[in-house]
Short mmCIF file of C-alpha atoms in Angstrom, two decimals:
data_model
loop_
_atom_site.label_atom_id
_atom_site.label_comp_id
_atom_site.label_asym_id
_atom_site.label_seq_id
_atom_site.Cartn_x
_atom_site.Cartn_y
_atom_site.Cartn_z
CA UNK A 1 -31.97 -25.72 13.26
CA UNK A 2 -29.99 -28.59 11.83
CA UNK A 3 -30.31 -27.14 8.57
CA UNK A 4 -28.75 -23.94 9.75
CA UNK A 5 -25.54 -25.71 11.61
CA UNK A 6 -24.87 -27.66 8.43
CA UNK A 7 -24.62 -24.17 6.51
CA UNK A 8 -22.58 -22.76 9.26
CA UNK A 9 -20.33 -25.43 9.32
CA UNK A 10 -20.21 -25.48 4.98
CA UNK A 11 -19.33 -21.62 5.64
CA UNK A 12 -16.54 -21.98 7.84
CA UNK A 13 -15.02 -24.68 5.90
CA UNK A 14 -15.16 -22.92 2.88
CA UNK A 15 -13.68 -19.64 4.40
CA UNK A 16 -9.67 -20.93 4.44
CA UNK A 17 -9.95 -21.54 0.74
CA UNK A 18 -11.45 -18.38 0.46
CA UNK A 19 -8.87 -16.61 2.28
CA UNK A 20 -6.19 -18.62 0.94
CA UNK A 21 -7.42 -17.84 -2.46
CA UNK A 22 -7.40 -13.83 -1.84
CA UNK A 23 -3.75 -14.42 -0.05
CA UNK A 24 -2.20 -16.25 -3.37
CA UNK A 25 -2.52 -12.49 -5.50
CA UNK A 26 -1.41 -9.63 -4.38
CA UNK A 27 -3.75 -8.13 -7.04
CA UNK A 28 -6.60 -9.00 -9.17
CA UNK A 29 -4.34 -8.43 -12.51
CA UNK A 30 -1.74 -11.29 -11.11
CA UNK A 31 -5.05 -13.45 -10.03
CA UNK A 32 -6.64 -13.01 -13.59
CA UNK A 33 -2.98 -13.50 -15.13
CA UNK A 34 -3.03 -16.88 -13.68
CA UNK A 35 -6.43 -17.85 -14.14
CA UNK A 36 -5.85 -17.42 -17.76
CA UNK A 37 -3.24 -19.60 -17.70
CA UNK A 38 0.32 -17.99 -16.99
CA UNK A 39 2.75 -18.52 -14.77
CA UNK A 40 3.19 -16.69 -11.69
CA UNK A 41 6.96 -15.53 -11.04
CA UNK A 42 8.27 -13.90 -8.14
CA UNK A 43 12.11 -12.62 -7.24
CA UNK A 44 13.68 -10.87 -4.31
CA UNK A 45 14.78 -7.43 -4.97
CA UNK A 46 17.46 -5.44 -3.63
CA UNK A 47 17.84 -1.53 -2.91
CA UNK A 48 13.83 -1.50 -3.33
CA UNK A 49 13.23 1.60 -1.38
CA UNK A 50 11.23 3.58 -2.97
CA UNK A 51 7.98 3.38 -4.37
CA UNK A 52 8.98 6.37 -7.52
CA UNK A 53 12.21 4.62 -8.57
CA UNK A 54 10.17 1.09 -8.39
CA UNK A 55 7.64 2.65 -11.18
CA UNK A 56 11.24 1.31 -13.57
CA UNK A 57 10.24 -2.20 -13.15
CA UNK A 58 6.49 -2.16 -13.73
CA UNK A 59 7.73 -0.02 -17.05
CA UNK A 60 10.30 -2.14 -18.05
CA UNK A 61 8.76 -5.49 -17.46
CA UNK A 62 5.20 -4.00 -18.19
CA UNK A 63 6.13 -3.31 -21.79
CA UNK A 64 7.04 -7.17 -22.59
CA UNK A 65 4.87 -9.28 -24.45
CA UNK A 66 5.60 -12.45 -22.38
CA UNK A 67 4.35 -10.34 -19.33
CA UNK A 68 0.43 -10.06 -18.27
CA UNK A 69 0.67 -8.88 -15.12
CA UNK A 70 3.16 -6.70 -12.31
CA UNK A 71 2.88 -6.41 -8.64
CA UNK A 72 6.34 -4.61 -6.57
CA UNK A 73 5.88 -5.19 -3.05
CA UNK A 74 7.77 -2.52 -0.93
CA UNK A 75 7.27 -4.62 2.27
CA UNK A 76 8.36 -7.80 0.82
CA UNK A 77 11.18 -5.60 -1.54
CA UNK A 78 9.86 -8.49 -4.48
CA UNK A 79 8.78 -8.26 -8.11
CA UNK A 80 5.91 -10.55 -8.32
CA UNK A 81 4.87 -10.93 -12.70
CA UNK A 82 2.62 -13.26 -15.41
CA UNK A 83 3.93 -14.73 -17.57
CA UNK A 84 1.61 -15.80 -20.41
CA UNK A 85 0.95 -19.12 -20.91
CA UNK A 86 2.54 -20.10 -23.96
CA UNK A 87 5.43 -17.35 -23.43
CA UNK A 88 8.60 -17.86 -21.50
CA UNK A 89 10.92 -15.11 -19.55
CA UNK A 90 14.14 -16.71 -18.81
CA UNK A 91 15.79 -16.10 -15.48
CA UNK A 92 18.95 -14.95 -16.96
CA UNK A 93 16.57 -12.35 -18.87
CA UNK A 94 14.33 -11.16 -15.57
CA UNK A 95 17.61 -10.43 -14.11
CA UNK A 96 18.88 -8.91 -16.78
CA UNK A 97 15.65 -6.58 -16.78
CA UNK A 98 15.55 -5.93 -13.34
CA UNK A 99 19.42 -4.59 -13.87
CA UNK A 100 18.29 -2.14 -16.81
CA UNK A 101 15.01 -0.79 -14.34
CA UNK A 102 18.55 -0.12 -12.36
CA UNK A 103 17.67 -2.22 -9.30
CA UNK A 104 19.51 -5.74 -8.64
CA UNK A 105 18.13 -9.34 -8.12
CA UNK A 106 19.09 -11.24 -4.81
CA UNK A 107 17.85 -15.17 -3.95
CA UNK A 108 16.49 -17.32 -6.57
CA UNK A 109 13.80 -16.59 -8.72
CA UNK A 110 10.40 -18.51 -7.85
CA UNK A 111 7.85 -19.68 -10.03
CA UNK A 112 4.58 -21.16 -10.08
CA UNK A 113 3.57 -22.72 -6.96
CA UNK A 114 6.89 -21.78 -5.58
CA UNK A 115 6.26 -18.08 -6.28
CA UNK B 1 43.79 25.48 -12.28
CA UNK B 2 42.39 27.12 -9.24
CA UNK B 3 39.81 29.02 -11.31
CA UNK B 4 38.91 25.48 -13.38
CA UNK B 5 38.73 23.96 -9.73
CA UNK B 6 36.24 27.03 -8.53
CA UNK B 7 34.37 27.06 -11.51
CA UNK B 8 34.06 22.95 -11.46
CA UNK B 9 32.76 23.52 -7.62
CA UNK B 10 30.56 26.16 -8.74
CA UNK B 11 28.88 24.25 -11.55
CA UNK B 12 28.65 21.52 -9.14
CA UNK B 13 26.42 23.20 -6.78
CA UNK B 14 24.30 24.76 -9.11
CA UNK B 15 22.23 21.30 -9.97
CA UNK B 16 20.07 21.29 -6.68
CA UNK B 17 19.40 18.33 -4.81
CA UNK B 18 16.05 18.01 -5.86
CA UNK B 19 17.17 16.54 -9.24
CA UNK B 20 16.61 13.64 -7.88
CA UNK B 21 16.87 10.18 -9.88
CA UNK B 22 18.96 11.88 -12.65
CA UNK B 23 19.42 8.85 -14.56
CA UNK B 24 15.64 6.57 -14.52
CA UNK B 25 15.35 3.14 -16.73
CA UNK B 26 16.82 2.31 -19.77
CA UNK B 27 14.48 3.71 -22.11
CA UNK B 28 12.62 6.36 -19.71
CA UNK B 29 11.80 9.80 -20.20
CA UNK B 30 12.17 12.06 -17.27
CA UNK B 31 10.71 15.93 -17.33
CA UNK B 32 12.20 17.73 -14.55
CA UNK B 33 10.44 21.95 -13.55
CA UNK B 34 12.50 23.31 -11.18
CA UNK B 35 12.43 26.98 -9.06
CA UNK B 36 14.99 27.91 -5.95
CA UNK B 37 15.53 30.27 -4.08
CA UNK B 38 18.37 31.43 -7.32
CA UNK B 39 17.12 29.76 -10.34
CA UNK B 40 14.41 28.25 -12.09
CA UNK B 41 14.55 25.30 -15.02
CA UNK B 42 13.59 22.47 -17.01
CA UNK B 43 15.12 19.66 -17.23
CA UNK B 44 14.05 16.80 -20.24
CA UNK B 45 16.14 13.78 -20.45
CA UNK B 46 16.15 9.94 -21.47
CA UNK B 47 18.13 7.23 -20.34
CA UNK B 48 19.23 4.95 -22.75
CA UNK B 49 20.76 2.55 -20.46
CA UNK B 50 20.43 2.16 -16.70
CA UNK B 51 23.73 3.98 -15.82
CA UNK B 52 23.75 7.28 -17.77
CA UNK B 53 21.02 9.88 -19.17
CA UNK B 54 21.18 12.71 -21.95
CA UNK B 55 19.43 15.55 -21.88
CA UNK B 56 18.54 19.32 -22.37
CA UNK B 57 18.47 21.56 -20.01
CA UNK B 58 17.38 25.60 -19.42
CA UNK B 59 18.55 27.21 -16.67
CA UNK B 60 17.27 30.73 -16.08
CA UNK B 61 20.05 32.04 -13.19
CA UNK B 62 17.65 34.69 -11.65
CA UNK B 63 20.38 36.62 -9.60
CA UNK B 64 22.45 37.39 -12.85
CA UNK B 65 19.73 37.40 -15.17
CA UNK B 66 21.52 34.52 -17.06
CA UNK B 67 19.81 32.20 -19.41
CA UNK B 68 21.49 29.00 -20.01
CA UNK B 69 20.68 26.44 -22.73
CA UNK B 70 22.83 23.08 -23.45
CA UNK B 71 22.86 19.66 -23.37
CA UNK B 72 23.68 17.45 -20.19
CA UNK B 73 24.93 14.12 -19.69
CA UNK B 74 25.15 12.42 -15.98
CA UNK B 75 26.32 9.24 -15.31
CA UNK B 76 25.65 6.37 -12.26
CA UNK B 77 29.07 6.13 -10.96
CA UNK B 78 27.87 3.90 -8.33
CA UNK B 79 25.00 2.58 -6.93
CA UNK B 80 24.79 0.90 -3.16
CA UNK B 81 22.04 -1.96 -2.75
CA UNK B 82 20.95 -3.19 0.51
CA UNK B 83 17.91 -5.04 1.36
CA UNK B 84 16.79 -1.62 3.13
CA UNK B 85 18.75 0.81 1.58
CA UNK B 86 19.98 2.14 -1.21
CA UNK B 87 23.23 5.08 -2.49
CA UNK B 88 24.05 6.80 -5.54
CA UNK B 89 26.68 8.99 -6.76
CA UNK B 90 26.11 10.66 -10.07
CA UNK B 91 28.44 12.98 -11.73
CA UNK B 92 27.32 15.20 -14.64
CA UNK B 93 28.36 17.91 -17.14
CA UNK B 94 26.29 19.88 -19.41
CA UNK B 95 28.17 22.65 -22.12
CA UNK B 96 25.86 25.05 -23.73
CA UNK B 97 25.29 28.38 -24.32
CA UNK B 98 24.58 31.53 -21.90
CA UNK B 99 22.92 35.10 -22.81
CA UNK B 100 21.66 38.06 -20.79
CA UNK B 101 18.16 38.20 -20.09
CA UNK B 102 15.56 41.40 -18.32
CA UNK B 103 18.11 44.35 -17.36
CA UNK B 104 21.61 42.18 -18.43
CA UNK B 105 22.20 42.99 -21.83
CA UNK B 106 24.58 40.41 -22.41
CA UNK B 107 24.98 39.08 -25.50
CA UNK B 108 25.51 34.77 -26.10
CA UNK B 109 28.91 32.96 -24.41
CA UNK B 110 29.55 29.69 -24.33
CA UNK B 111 28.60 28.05 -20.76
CA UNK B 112 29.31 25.22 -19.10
CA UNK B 113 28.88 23.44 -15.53
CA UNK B 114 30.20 20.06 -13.91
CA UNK B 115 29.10 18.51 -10.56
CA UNK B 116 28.55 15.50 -8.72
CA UNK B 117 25.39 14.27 -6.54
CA UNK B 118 24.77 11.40 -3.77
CA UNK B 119 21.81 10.01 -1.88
CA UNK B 120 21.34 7.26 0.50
CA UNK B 121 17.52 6.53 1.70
CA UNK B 122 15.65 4.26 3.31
CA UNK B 123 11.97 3.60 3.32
CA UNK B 124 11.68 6.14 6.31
CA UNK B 125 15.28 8.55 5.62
CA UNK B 126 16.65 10.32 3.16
CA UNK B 127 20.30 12.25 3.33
CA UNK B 128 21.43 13.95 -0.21
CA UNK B 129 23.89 16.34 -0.92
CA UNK B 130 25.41 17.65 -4.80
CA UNK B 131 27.45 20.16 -5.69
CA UNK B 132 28.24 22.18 -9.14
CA UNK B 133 30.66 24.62 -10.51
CA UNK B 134 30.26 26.52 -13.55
CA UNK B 135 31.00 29.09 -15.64
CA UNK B 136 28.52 30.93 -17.72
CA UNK B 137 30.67 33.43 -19.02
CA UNK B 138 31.44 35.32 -16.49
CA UNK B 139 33.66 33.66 -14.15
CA UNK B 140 33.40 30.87 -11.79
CA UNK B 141 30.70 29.99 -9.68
CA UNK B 142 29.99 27.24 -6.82
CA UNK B 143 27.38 26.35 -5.31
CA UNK B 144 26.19 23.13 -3.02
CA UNK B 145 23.13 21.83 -0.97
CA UNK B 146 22.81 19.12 1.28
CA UNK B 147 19.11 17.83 2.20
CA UNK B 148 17.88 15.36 5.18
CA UNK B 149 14.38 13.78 4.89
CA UNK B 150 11.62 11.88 6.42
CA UNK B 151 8.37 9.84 6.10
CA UNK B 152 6.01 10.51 8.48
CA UNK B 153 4.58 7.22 7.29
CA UNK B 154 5.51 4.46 5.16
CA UNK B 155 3.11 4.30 1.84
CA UNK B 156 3.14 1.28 -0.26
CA UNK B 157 3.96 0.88 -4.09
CA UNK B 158 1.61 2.70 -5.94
CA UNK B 159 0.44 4.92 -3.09
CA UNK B 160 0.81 8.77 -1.91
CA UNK B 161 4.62 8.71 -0.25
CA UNK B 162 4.76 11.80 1.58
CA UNK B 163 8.48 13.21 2.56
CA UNK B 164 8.82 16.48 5.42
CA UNK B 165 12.25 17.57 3.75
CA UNK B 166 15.05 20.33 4.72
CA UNK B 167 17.61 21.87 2.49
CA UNK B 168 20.27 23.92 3.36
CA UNK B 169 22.13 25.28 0.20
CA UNK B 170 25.70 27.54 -0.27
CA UNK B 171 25.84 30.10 -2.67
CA UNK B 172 28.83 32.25 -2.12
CA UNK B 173 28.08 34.84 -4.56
CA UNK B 174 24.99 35.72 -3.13
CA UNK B 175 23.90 38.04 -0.93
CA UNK B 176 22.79 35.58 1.46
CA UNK B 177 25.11 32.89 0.88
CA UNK B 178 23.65 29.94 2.82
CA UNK B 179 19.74 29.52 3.05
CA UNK B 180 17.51 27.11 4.94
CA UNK B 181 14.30 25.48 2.86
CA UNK B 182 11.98 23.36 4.67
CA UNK B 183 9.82 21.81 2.33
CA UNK B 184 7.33 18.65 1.10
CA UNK B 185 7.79 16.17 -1.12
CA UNK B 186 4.66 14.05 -2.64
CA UNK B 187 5.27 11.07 -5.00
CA UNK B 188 2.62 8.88 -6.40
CA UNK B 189 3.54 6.65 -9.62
CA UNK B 190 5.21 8.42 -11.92
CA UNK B 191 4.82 12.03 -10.62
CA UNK B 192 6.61 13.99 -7.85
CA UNK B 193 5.80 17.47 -6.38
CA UNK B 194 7.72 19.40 -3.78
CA UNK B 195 6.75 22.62 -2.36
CA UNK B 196 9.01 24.62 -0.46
CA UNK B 197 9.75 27.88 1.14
CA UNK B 198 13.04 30.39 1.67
CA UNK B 199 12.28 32.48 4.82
CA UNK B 200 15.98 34.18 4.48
CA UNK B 201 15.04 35.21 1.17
CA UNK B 202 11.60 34.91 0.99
CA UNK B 203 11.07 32.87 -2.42
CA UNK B 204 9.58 29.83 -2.97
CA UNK B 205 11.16 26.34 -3.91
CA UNK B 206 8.97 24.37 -6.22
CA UNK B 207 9.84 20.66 -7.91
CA UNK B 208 7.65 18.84 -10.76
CA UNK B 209 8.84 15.73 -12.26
CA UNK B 210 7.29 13.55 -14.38
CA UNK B 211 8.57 10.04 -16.05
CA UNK B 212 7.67 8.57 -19.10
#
């Protein structure tokens, strides 16, 4: 009996990290991204309406070497990416991407715990 | 000047409003099959930078038995970003070529058409209108069409996004010079599909486009 409360209780404090953990990535390509080492970026984007024009940015950003992983968010309107470990992606050059994938940046850009 | 300004109106109206997204990312391919209630074409074109395309386009003009063939260029004159919105206006041109095809026995002229196009839509609405004049070597034509959209329910990135869609288009050289198409649109990644219907005319309105 004691034995089973002690695993009950080990199970329910476990489940927050658990949940927190599945919360972090919107996907398991942004989860592994990170695992392996890159850097989680996120960035507010404007005029995000709809979901065939947003198919620019996972293109655009998809095709870059520094870049492991995309995630667009409709709901949130954000541009969550990897970037490698090792690599870097300037701010000045995400916005500069998100402007060719013909949308436009708003807010700062977030990274790594921030993101 | 009038017949520059009918033929500019006509060549306006003639690229429908279901070109939409005219101009995609810098670097994207766009394939555009198109049939209406008038015409039916193919549109290929790239973007080499996010505020203009190129492209080639073949425009089969069913009511005249016209088949066009030419280059077009359109150009983002203006985009409008909100956090729940967004606008375009696009203007474009394309110069080619024109022959008689089935029963016309005309022979090759040059061709040409101008217009202009605008959209505003939100995740749930979408409001669109463009209109074209041109001249394939016959005289001036116009045409316009205006559409008005909605999502029965709002689909996430990467999802089926499902539109219920009506179009009401002006022709005044045809017989029946303004028409009502209800139709669907379906998008999922890079493809769209929209599937339509003419009950004036009684011809179907089909859209596939695909991006590269």
């Amino acid at each position: 009996m004691i034995r089973m409360l002690i695993a009950a209780i080990a199970a329910l404090s476990l489940a927050p990290a658990a949940l927190a953990d599945e919360r972090a990535y919107a996907t398991p390509e942004l989860a592994a991204g990170v695992e392996e080492g890159g850097t989680l970026v996120t960035a507010d984007i404007l005029g995000m309406v709809c979901d065939f024009c947003a198919v620019a940015m996972t293109r655009t950003f998809g095709r870059r070497a520094e870049v492991s992983a995309v995630h667009i968010d409709l709901d949130d309107k954000t541009l969550q990416l990897v970037v490698r470990e090792g690599h870097e992606l300037t701010d000045a050059t995400i916005t500069d991407l998100v402007r060719r994938s013909g949308y436009q940046l708003t807010g700062e850009i977030r990274r790594g715990d921030a993101a | 000047m009038r017949h520059i300004l009918t033929a500019c109106a006509c060549l306006a109206l003639g690229a429908a409003a279901a070109d939409a997204r005219p101009v995609s990312y810098e670097g994207g391919w766009t394939t555009i099959a198109q049939s209406d209630r008038t015409m039916s074409s193919l549109w290929v074109h790239y973007t080499p930078r996010y505020d203009y395309s190129i492209g080639w386009r073949t425009e089969w003009d069913r009511s005249d038995d016209l088949l066009f063939n030419g280059p077009q260029a359109t150009w983002l004159a203006r985009r409008w970003f909100g956090e729940d919105y967004q606008g375009n206006l696009y203007a474009f041109a394309g110069a080619g070529w024109a022959e008689g095809v089935s029963d016309n026995t005309r022979g090759l002229r040059g061709a040409g058409y101008v217009g202009a196009m605008a959209d505003w839509e939100t995740r749930r609405w979408f409001v669109s209108w463009m209109g074209r004049v041109s001249d394939m070597g016959e005289g001036g034509h116009a045409m316009q069409s205006g559409r008005v959209g909605v999502a029965p329910y709002i689909a996430g990135f990467g999802e089926l996004h499902t539109w219920l869609m009506v179009e009401v288009d002006h022709h005044p050289q045809e017989d029946t010079p303004v028409a009502v198409t209800p139709l669907v649109r379906f998008f999922k990644g890079p493809m769209l599909l929209e599937l339509g219907y003419t009950p004036a005319v009684n011809e179907a309105l089909f859209t596939f486009m695909y991006r590269f």
